[in-house]
mmCIF file of C-alpha atoms in Angstrom:
data_model
loop_
_atom_site.group_PDB
_atom_site.id
_atom_site.type_symbol
_atom_site.label_atom_id
_atom_site.label_comp_id
_atom_site.label_asym_id
_atom_site.label_seq_id
_atom_site.Cartn_x
_atom_site.Cartn_y
_atom_site.Cartn_z
ATOM 1 C CA MET A 1 5.821 -2.692 -32.477
ATOM 2 C CA GLY A 2 2.897 -1.221 -31.823
ATOM 3 C CA VAL A 3 0.519 -2.063 -28.385
ATOM 4 C CA THR A 4 -0.279 -5.291 -28.049
ATOM 5 C CA GLY A 5 -3.534 -6.731 -26.720
ATOM 6 C CA ASP A 6 -1.274 -8.897 -23.752
ATOM 7 C CA GLU A 7 0.639 -5.853 -22.921
ATOM 8 C CA VAL A 8 -2.742 -4.150 -22.579
ATOM 9 C CA ARG A 9 -4.330 -7.159 -20.636
ATOM 10 C CA HIS A 10 -0.841 -6.672 -18.338
ATOM 11 C CA ALA A 11 -0.989 -3.623 -17.956
ATOM 12 C CA THR A 12 -0.708 -2.002 -14.084
ATOM 13 C CA PHE A 13 -0.881 1.416 -13.104
ATOM 14 C CA THR A 14 -0.476 3.364 -9.776
ATOM 15 C CA THR A 15 -3.765 3.070 -7.222
ATOM 16 C CA THR A 16 -3.987 6.906 -6.171
ATOM 17 C CA GLY A 17 -4.461 6.844 -2.093
ATOM 18 C CA PHE A 18 -7.057 9.324 -0.353
ATOM 19 C CA GLY A 19 -7.741 12.284 -1.423
ATOM 20 C CA THR A 20 -6.032 11.976 -4.709
ATOM 21 C CA ARG A 21 -8.548 11.349 -7.703
ATOM 22 C CA GLY A 22 -8.502 8.181 -10.109
ATOM 23 C CA TYR A 23 -10.247 6.617 -12.430
ATOM 24 C CA ARG A 24 -12.439 3.689 -11.052
ATOM 25 C CA GLU A 25 -10.256 0.464 -11.374
ATOM 26 C CA ARG A 26 -13.054 -1.668 -12.441
ATOM 27 C CA GLU A 27 -14.279 0.484 -15.337
ATOM 28 C CA VAL A 28 -11.058 0.843 -16.887
ATOM 29 C CA VAL A 29 -10.311 -2.868 -16.277
ATOM 30 C CA ASP A 30 -13.297 -3.831 -18.392
ATOM 31 C CA PHE A 31 -12.610 -1.001 -21.220
ATOM 32 C CA LEU A 32 -9.357 -2.698 -21.458
ATOM 33 C CA GLY A 33 -9.979 -6.012 -21.190
ATOM 34 C CA ARG A 34 -12.118 -4.586 -24.621
ATOM 35 C CA VAL A 35 -9.055 -3.163 -26.206
ATOM 36 C CA ALA A 36 -7.353 -6.159 -25.498
ATOM 37 C CA ASP A 37 -9.206 -8.230 -27.363
ATOM 38 C CA THR A 38 -9.417 -5.881 -30.512
ATOM 39 C CA LEU A 39 -6.134 -5.802 -30.983
ATOM 40 C CA ASP A 40 -5.584 -9.265 -30.830
ATOM 41 C CA GLY A 41 -8.380 -9.321 -33.951
ATOM 42 C CA ALA A 42 -11.687 -10.362 -31.847
ATOM 43 C CA GLY A 43 -12.859 -7.013 -30.518
ATOM 44 C CA ASP A 44 -14.692 -3.832 -32.065
ATOM 45 C CA VAL A 45 -13.490 -1.158 -30.458
ATOM 46 C CA THR A 46 -12.513 1.881 -32.376
ATOM 47 C CA ALA A 47 -9.712 4.597 -32.292
ATOM 48 C CA ALA A 48 -12.132 7.456 -32.019
ATOM 49 C CA GLN A 49 -14.054 4.966 -29.026
ATOM 50 C CA VAL A 50 -10.515 5.125 -27.324
ATOM 51 C CA ARG A 51 -10.505 8.924 -27.416
ATOM 52 C CA ASP A 52 -13.480 9.539 -26.373
ATOM 53 C CA VAL A 53 -13.778 7.208 -23.712
ATOM 54 C CA GLU A 54 -14.577 9.233 -20.116
ATOM 55 C CA PHE A 55 -14.350 7.267 -17.071
ATOM 56 C CA ARG A 56 -16.055 8.266 -13.743
ATOM 57 C CA SER A 57 -13.812 9.348 -10.838
ATOM 58 C CA THR A 58 -13.114 7.949 -7.692
ATOM 59 C CA LEU A 59 -13.105 11.596 -6.206
ATOM 60 C CA GLY A 60 -10.297 11.595 -3.587
ATOM 61 C CA ARG A 61 -10.725 7.927 -2.661
ATOM 62 C CA GLY A 62 -8.296 6.420 -5.021
ATOM 63 C CA GLY A 63 -8.333 4.443 -8.168
ATOM 64 C CA PHE A 64 -5.738 4.296 -10.751
ATOM 65 C CA ALA A 65 -3.769 7.500 -11.535
ATOM 66 C CA GLU A 66 -5.487 8.797 -14.561
ATOM 67 C CA ASP A 67 -2.129 9.989 -16.191
ATOM 68 C CA GLU A 68 -0.716 6.588 -16.609
ATOM 69 C CA VAL A 69 -4.140 5.075 -17.875
ATOM 70 C CA ASP A 70 -4.505 8.146 -20.587
ATOM 71 C CA ALA A 71 -0.674 7.300 -21.344
ATOM 72 C CA LEU A 72 -1.406 3.476 -22.348
ATOM 73 C CA LEU A 73 -4.847 4.725 -23.692
ATOM 74 C CA ASP A 74 -2.859 7.299 -26.207
ATOM 75 C CA ARG A 75 -1.009 4.677 -27.312
ATOM 76 C CA VAL A 76 -3.554 2.663 -28.009
ATOM 77 C CA GLU A 77 -5.654 5.164 -30.096
ATOM 78 C CA ARG A 78 -2.349 5.733 -32.327
ATOM 79 C CA GLU A 79 -2.227 1.789 -33.123
ATOM 80 C CA LEU A 80 -5.590 1.421 -33.681
ATOM 81 C CA ARG A 81 -6.162 4.295 -35.876
ATOM 82 C CA ALA A 82 -2.966 3.516 -37.810
ATOM 83 C CA ARG A 83 -4.377 -0.304 -38.234
ATOM 84 C CA GLU A 84 -7.957 1.250 -39.814
ATOM 85 C CA GLU A 85 -5.668 3.389 -42.032
ATOM 86 C CA ARG A 86 -4.186 0.227 -43.301
ATOM 87 C CA ALA A 87 -7.677 -1.560 -43.686
#
């Protein structure tokens, strides 16, 4: 089974510490909210938008672990691409 809106909505990520780059938390949370809505059938985020999204770095002030966010986005992109191909 593919990734669900609830899974995306409730995803948690390691918060990076001082001196470690991370993605700005608010940007990630806002985008994943749109993604979750799309997976639930109420949004319009495409696989290409997921692939191309760029979050600003926290530049050593903490944030969400980039590799964890990227791993979830990879799964979401595959799910949305599969849905787009079926449509």
